[in-house]
Amino acid sequence: MTIKPSTRSAAASARDFLLTDGDFSRVRALIHQRAGIALGEQKREMVYSRLSRRLRELGMNDFTSYLALLEAEKDSAEWQAFTNALTTNLTAFFREAHHFPLLAEHAKKSAVPLTVWCSAASTGEEPYSIAMTLIEALGSRAATASVIATDIDTQVLEKAAAGVYTMEQVSKLPLERLKRFFLKGSGARAGQVRIRPEVAAMVKFGQVNLLDTQWGLKEPFDAIFCRNVMIYFDKPTQNKILQRFAPLMKPQGLLFAGHSENFSYASQPFRLRGQTVYELDPRQAKGGA
């Protein structure tokens, strides 16, 4: 009699590497410790797919050895590759479009110089959208405005700083914005566009892990964009980050969250102003972090 292997065993036998339950648990614990990301059980296939690339590049034979390497060298450069591999970067220009008119309105009422922090810059679409909004709203006053764009993933930050995108990535932008804010590529760059220098000059990119004890940011921000990031953190981590945002904001500062995020459970230090937009409670004091 032939015994048909279970679905999981059959799938494992077709793979290059075995990801045991113990290995998967270790991956979940390490990425939570390092980046605050809470991976659910349903992320097993994603973990295998992304980390198996690292094993191939390093010439390693199993996940157990790879994880042992990470745990043995706490300051190894591989930690950044591990974090980059497990970070999800889904973004687009003017994503969640209802936020940008609110930012424009807020900017017009704010004193210059105006500074915005984009805490999950990914490949740059969001911080450049913020910069474009400030230029449209402030006119010549936008020359004094700045966007601090950070991310935990060093690979996406390199792409963001380059400011080069395909025509497909900008296809939903109005023609007026395309002409005003992008340069069309030719020759080897045909089919691509680049952010114009005056827009790029407003955006400063840098790496920040929101779990680090020091962020190295001292500016009082007029607005903070932290969209579709908190969904990867558990509630205690979310609350800790919100508490740390408050001292970095101007008294009338706004916090923009993602469409699937809700901070109503945290009565301090923010209060809901509109659809996924929060304002700093006036009782909060300003400081640094």
Tab-separated table of C-alpha atoms in Angstrom:
chain	number	residue	atom	x	y	z
A	1	MET	CA	0.000	0.000	0.000
A	2	THR	CA	1.334	3.452	-0.926
A	3	ILE	CA	0.925	6.169	1.647
A	4	LYS	CA	0.409	9.581	0.125
A	5	PRO	CA	2.522	12.218	1.893
A	6	SER	CA	0.766	15.059	3.659
A	7	THR	CA	0.448	18.362	1.784
A	8	ARG	CA	3.002	19.981	4.066
A	9	SER	CA	5.519	17.134	3.688
A	10	ALA	CA	5.129	17.123	-0.088
A	11	ALA	CA	5.679	20.870	-0.227
A	12	ALA	CA	8.730	20.624	2.022
A	13	SER	CA	10.270	17.868	-0.093
A	14	ALA	CA	10.045	20.083	-3.185
A	15	ARG	CA	11.938	22.905	-1.492
A	16	ASP	CA	15.638	23.640	-1.251
A	17	PHE	CA	15.496	24.156	2.514
A	18	LEU	CA	13.483	22.888	5.457
A	19	LEU	CA	11.796	25.531	7.608
A	20	THR	CA	10.907	23.759	10.840
A	21	ASP	CA	8.340	24.981	13.355
A	22	GLY	CA	11.236	25.847	15.644
A	23	ASP	CA	12.994	27.859	12.937
A	24	PHE	CA	9.821	29.764	12.114
A	25	SER	CA	9.274	30.583	15.796
A	26	ARG	CA	12.849	31.868	16.044
A	27	VAL	CA	12.387	34.068	12.955
A	28	ARG	CA	9.229	35.557	14.460
A	29	ALA	CA	10.972	36.237	17.769
A	30	LEU	CA	14.071	37.773	16.179
A	31	ILE	CA	12.236	40.156	13.825
A	32	HIS	CA	9.959	41.265	16.670
A	33	GLN	CA	12.962	41.934	18.866
A	34	ARG	CA	14.885	43.730	16.139
A	35	ALA	CA	12.165	45.703	14.333
A	36	GLY	CA	8.980	45.310	16.373
A	37	ILE	CA	7.291	43.434	13.523
A	38	ALA	CA	4.714	40.915	14.719
A	39	LEU	CA	4.536	38.120	12.137
A	40	GLY	CA	1.453	35.921	12.284
A	41	GLU	CA	1.310	32.201	11.631
A	42	GLN	CA	-0.010	32.910	8.137
A	43	LYS	CA	3.308	34.536	7.173
A	44	ARG	CA	5.205	31.231	7.056
A	45	GLU	CA	5.315	31.069	3.244
A	46	MET	CA	6.479	34.678	3.017
A	47	VAL	CA	9.255	34.014	5.517
A	48	TYR	CA	10.438	30.966	3.575
A	49	SER	CA	10.338	32.750	0.219
A	50	ARG	CA	12.243	35.832	1.342
A	51	LEU	CA	14.829	34.276	3.657
A	52	SER	CA	15.634	31.350	1.362
A	53	ARG	CA	17.189	33.941	-0.972
A	54	ARG	CA	19.564	34.898	1.826
A	55	LEU	CA	20.517	31.255	2.374
A	56	ARG	CA	21.317	30.846	-1.310
A	57	GLU	CA	23.419	34.012	-1.406
A	58	LEU	CA	25.374	32.927	1.669
A	59	GLY	CA	25.741	29.339	0.491
A	60	MET	CA	24.057	27.977	3.614
A	61	ASN	CA	22.187	24.675	3.759
A	62	ASP	CA	19.469	25.256	6.369
A	63	PHE	CA	17.545	27.882	8.310
A	64	THR	CA	18.834	26.598	11.643
A	65	SER	CA	22.431	27.491	10.734
A	66	TYR	CA	21.380	30.855	9.324
A	67	LEU	CA	19.523	31.827	12.493
A	68	ALA	CA	22.446	30.612	14.616
A	69	LEU	CA	24.681	32.972	12.608
A	70	LEU	CA	22.407	35.910	13.420
A	71	GLU	CA	22.182	35.072	17.099
A	72	ALA	CA	25.956	34.603	17.400
A	73	GLU	CA	26.810	37.993	15.880
A	74	LYS	CA	24.504	40.673	17.254
A	75	ASP	CA	26.205	43.421	15.221
A	76	SER	CA	26.554	41.446	11.996
A	77	ALA	CA	25.705	43.216	8.732
A	78	GLU	CA	23.453	40.243	7.997
A	79	TRP	CA	20.948	41.631	10.494
A	80	GLN	CA	20.172	44.455	8.089
A	81	ALA	CA	19.701	41.992	5.217
A	82	PHE	CA	17.434	39.896	7.465
A	83	THR	CA	15.354	42.957	8.358
A	84	ASN	CA	15.220	44.185	4.762
A	85	ALA	CA	14.005	40.768	3.619
A	86	LEU	CA	11.095	40.687	6.059
A	87	THR	CA	9.983	44.301	5.609
A	88	THR	CA	6.948	44.886	3.398
A	89	ASN	CA	7.139	47.990	1.185
A	90	LEU	CA	3.824	48.683	-0.511
A	91	THR	CA	3.499	52.284	-1.609
A	92	ALA	CA	2.361	54.625	-4.396
A	93	PHE	CA	2.303	58.309	-5.227
A	94	PHE	CA	-0.479	60.118	-3.337
A	95	ARG	CA	-1.685	56.883	-1.782
A	96	GLU	CA	-4.672	57.519	0.516
A	97	ALA	CA	-5.264	60.734	-1.367
A	98	HIS	CA	-7.588	62.322	1.199
A	99	HIS	CA	-4.590	63.089	3.435
A	100	PHE	CA	-2.841	65.472	1.069
A	101	PRO	CA	-5.469	68.244	0.887
A	102	LEU	CA	-5.468	68.188	4.703
A	103	LEU	CA	-1.695	68.535	4.712
A	104	ALA	CA	-1.929	71.412	2.219
A	105	GLU	CA	-4.496	73.211	4.355
A	106	HIS	CA	-2.397	72.680	7.463
A	107	ALA	CA	0.747	73.921	5.713
A	108	LYS	CA	-0.899	77.153	4.582
A	109	LYS	CA	-1.808	77.962	8.196
A	110	SER	CA	1.604	77.048	9.613
A	111	ALA	CA	4.555	79.336	10.128
A	112	VAL	CA	7.696	78.735	8.071
A	113	PRO	CA	10.021	76.953	8.078
A	114	LEU	CA	7.757	73.915	7.861
A	115	THR	CA	9.038	70.381	8.468
A	116	VAL	CA	7.316	67.028	7.905
A	117	TRP	CA	8.591	63.612	8.961
A	118	CYS	CA	7.720	60.631	6.772
A	119	SER	CA	8.632	57.724	9.061
A	120	ALA	CA	8.145	54.917	6.505
A	121	ALA	CA	9.567	56.334	3.291
A	122	SER	CA	9.865	53.008	1.440
A	123	THR	CA	10.932	53.676	-2.186
A	124	GLY	CA	10.154	57.393	-1.959
A	125	GLU	CA	6.670	57.816	-3.385
A	126	GLU	CA	5.205	59.063	-0.100
A	127	PRO	CA	7.855	61.666	0.855
A	128	TYR	CA	7.957	62.993	-2.701
A	129	SER	CA	4.148	63.264	-2.654
A	130	ILE	CA	4.463	65.278	0.556
A	131	ALA	CA	7.061	67.561	-1.035
A	132	MET	CA	4.886	68.107	-4.120
A	133	THR	CA	1.929	68.953	-1.887
A	134	LEU	CA	3.994	71.533	0.008
A	135	ILE	CA	5.180	73.139	-3.235
A	136	GLU	CA	1.608	73.399	-4.517
A	137	ALA	CA	0.330	74.760	-1.205
A	138	LEU	CA	3.127	77.168	-0.279
A	139	GLY	CA	4.426	78.434	-3.603
A	140	SER	CA	7.691	80.320	-3.079
A	141	ARG	CA	7.506	79.666	0.674
A	142	ALA	CA	8.113	75.972	-0.025
A	143	ALA	CA	11.809	76.788	-0.454
A	144	THR	CA	12.110	76.807	3.339
A	145	ALA	CA	10.122	73.591	3.854
A	146	SER	CA	11.713	70.178	4.314
A	147	VAL	CA	10.716	66.524	4.464
A	148	ILE	CA	12.666	64.105	6.640
A	149	ALA	CA	12.156	60.669	5.067
A	150	THR	CA	13.232	57.590	7.021
A	151	ASP	CA	12.837	53.830	6.821
A	152	ILE	CA	14.317	50.754	8.452
A	153	ASP	CA	15.076	49.170	5.059
A	154	THR	CA	18.349	50.415	3.560
A	155	GLN	CA	17.659	48.943	0.106
A	156	VAL	CA	14.441	50.874	-0.448
A	157	LEU	CA	16.094	54.064	0.831
A	158	GLU	CA	18.706	53.769	-1.926
A	159	LYS	CA	15.943	53.522	-4.534
A	160	ALA	CA	14.093	56.432	-2.944
A	161	ALA	CA	17.142	58.698	-2.984
A	162	ALA	CA	17.691	57.931	-6.681
A	163	GLY	CA	14.187	59.251	-7.417
A	164	VAL	CA	13.768	57.209	-10.618
A	165	TYR	CA	10.429	55.549	-11.436
A	166	THR	CA	8.772	53.735	-14.317
A	167	MET	CA	5.980	55.310	-16.330
A	168	GLU	CA	3.652	52.708	-14.853
A	169	GLN	CA	4.434	53.922	-11.319
A	170	VAL	CA	3.405	57.482	-12.208
A	171	SER	CA	0.585	56.563	-14.590
A	172	LYS	CA	-2.166	57.651	-12.189
A	173	LEU	CA	-0.746	61.128	-11.657
A	174	PRO	CA	-2.391	64.054	-13.481
A	175	LEU	CA	-0.473	65.234	-16.532
A	176	GLU	CA	0.055	68.633	-14.873
A	177	ARG	CA	1.918	67.063	-11.951
A	178	LEU	CA	3.953	64.846	-14.246
A	179	LYS	CA	5.197	67.838	-16.232
A	180	ARG	CA	5.803	70.004	-13.168
A	181	PHE	CA	7.574	67.525	-10.900
A	182	PHE	CA	9.248	64.905	-13.134
A	183	LEU	CA	11.843	64.749	-15.889
A	184	LYS	CA	11.153	62.275	-18.701
A	185	GLY	CA	13.940	59.835	-19.471
A	186	SER	CA	15.375	59.258	-22.933
A	187	GLY	CA	17.781	56.795	-24.498
A	188	ALA	CA	18.696	54.151	-21.928
A	189	ARG	CA	16.229	55.825	-19.533
A	190	ALA	CA	13.277	55.710	-21.931
A	191	GLY	CA	10.113	54.635	-20.142
A	192	GLN	CA	11.322	56.140	-16.867
A	193	VAL	CA	10.998	59.465	-15.077
A	194	ARG	CA	13.111	61.196	-12.447
A	195	ILE	CA	12.034	63.537	-9.677
A	196	ARG	CA	13.012	67.111	-10.543
A	197	PRO	CA	15.976	68.488	-8.545
A	198	GLU	CA	13.899	71.167	-6.805
A	199	VAL	CA	11.607	68.469	-5.379
A	200	ALA	CA	14.449	66.129	-4.468
A	201	ALA	CA	16.242	68.967	-2.677
A	202	MET	CA	13.375	69.211	-0.180
A	203	VAL	CA	13.675	65.568	0.906
A	204	LYS	CA	16.419	64.216	3.163
A	205	PHE	CA	16.609	60.418	3.470
A	206	GLY	CA	18.010	58.473	6.399
A	207	GLN	CA	17.637	55.189	8.227
A	208	VAL	CA	15.580	55.056	11.410
A	209	ASN	CA	14.343	51.981	13.243
A	210	LEU	CA	11.293	53.042	15.244
A	211	LEU	CA	12.323	50.570	17.957
A	212	ASP	CA	15.711	52.202	18.505
A	213	THR	CA	16.123	54.045	21.792
A	214	GLN	CA	17.397	57.112	19.924
A	215	TRP	CA	16.026	58.339	16.604
A	216	GLY	CA	18.412	61.249	16.198
A	217	LEU	CA	15.557	63.622	15.347
A	218	LYS	CA	15.290	66.961	17.113
A	219	GLU	CA	13.077	69.009	14.797
A	220	PRO	CA	9.663	70.100	16.001
A	221	PHE	CA	7.538	68.672	13.179
A	222	ASP	CA	4.417	70.247	11.738
A	223	ALA	CA	3.234	66.784	10.698
A	224	ILE	CA	4.296	63.166	10.983
A	225	PHE	CA	3.295	60.526	8.456
A	226	CYS	CA	3.311	57.051	9.989
A	227	ARG	CA	1.014	55.213	7.610
A	228	ASN	CA	0.556	51.458	7.316
A	229	VAL	CA	3.444	50.839	9.695
A	230	MET	CA	1.742	50.342	13.044
A	231	ILE	CA	-0.243	47.383	11.695
A	232	TYR	CA	2.971	45.358	11.904
A	233	PHE	CA	3.436	46.164	15.616
A	234	ASP	CA	1.605	44.853	18.658
A	235	LYS	CA	-0.412	47.279	20.800
A	236	PRO	CA	2.289	47.905	23.470
A	237	THR	CA	4.813	48.771	20.745
A	238	GLN	CA	2.313	51.039	18.988
A	239	ASN	CA	1.590	52.908	22.204
A	240	LYS	CA	5.288	53.346	22.985
A	241	ILE	CA	5.930	54.857	19.537
A	242	LEU	CA	2.952	57.211	19.819
A	243	GLN	CA	4.250	58.449	23.161
A	244	ARG	CA	7.608	59.195	21.562
A	245	PHE	CA	6.055	61.049	18.614
A	246	ALA	CA	4.434	63.673	20.838
A	247	PRO	CA	7.570	65.524	22.029
A	248	LEU	CA	8.745	65.845	18.440
A	249	MET	CA	5.675	67.760	17.260
A	250	LYS	CA	4.680	71.398	17.200
A	251	PRO	CA	1.612	72.253	19.335
A	252	GLN	CA	-0.780	72.066	16.366
A	253	GLY	CA	0.978	69.121	14.746
A	254	LEU	CA	-0.869	66.434	12.804
A	255	LEU	CA	-0.263	62.680	12.743
A	256	PHE	CA	-1.340	60.829	9.586
A	257	ALA	CA	-2.084	57.105	10.014
A	258	GLY	CA	-2.902	54.361	7.522
A	259	HIS	CA	-6.423	53.445	6.413
A	260	SER	CA	-6.417	50.234	8.463
A	261	GLU	CA	-4.927	51.762	11.613
A	262	ASN	CA	-6.854	53.049	14.595
A	263	PHE	CA	-5.244	54.728	17.581
A	264	SER	CA	-8.471	55.433	19.441
A	265	TYR	CA	-7.376	52.991	22.152
A	266	ALA	CA	-4.594	55.424	23.070
A	267	SER	CA	-6.283	58.400	24.723
A	268	GLN	CA	-2.918	60.107	25.072
A	269	PRO	CA	-1.117	61.880	23.523
A	270	PHE	CA	-3.296	62.279	20.397
A	271	ARG	CA	-6.954	62.780	19.645
A	272	LEU	CA	-8.822	61.988	16.449
A	273	ARG	CA	-9.342	64.940	14.131
A	274	GLY	CA	-10.658	63.243	10.985
A	275	GLN	CA	-10.376	60.113	8.901
A	276	THR	CA	-7.120	58.490	10.111
A	277	VAL	CA	-5.750	61.925	11.021
A	278	TYR	CA	-4.867	62.773	14.619
A	279	GLU	CA	-3.853	65.991	16.287
A	280	LEU	CA	-1.586	66.483	19.245
A	281	ASP	CA	-3.444	66.957	22.488
A	282	PRO	CA	-2.735	70.597	23.535
A	283	ARG	CA	-1.761	69.400	26.998
A	284	GLN	CA	1.306	67.632	25.597
A	285	ALA	CA	4.612	69.375	26.104
A	286	LYS	CA	7.181	69.719	23.328
A	287	GLY	CA	10.643	68.250	23.700
A	288	GLY	CA	13.119	66.033	21.850
A	289	ALA	CA	13.738	62.331	21.179
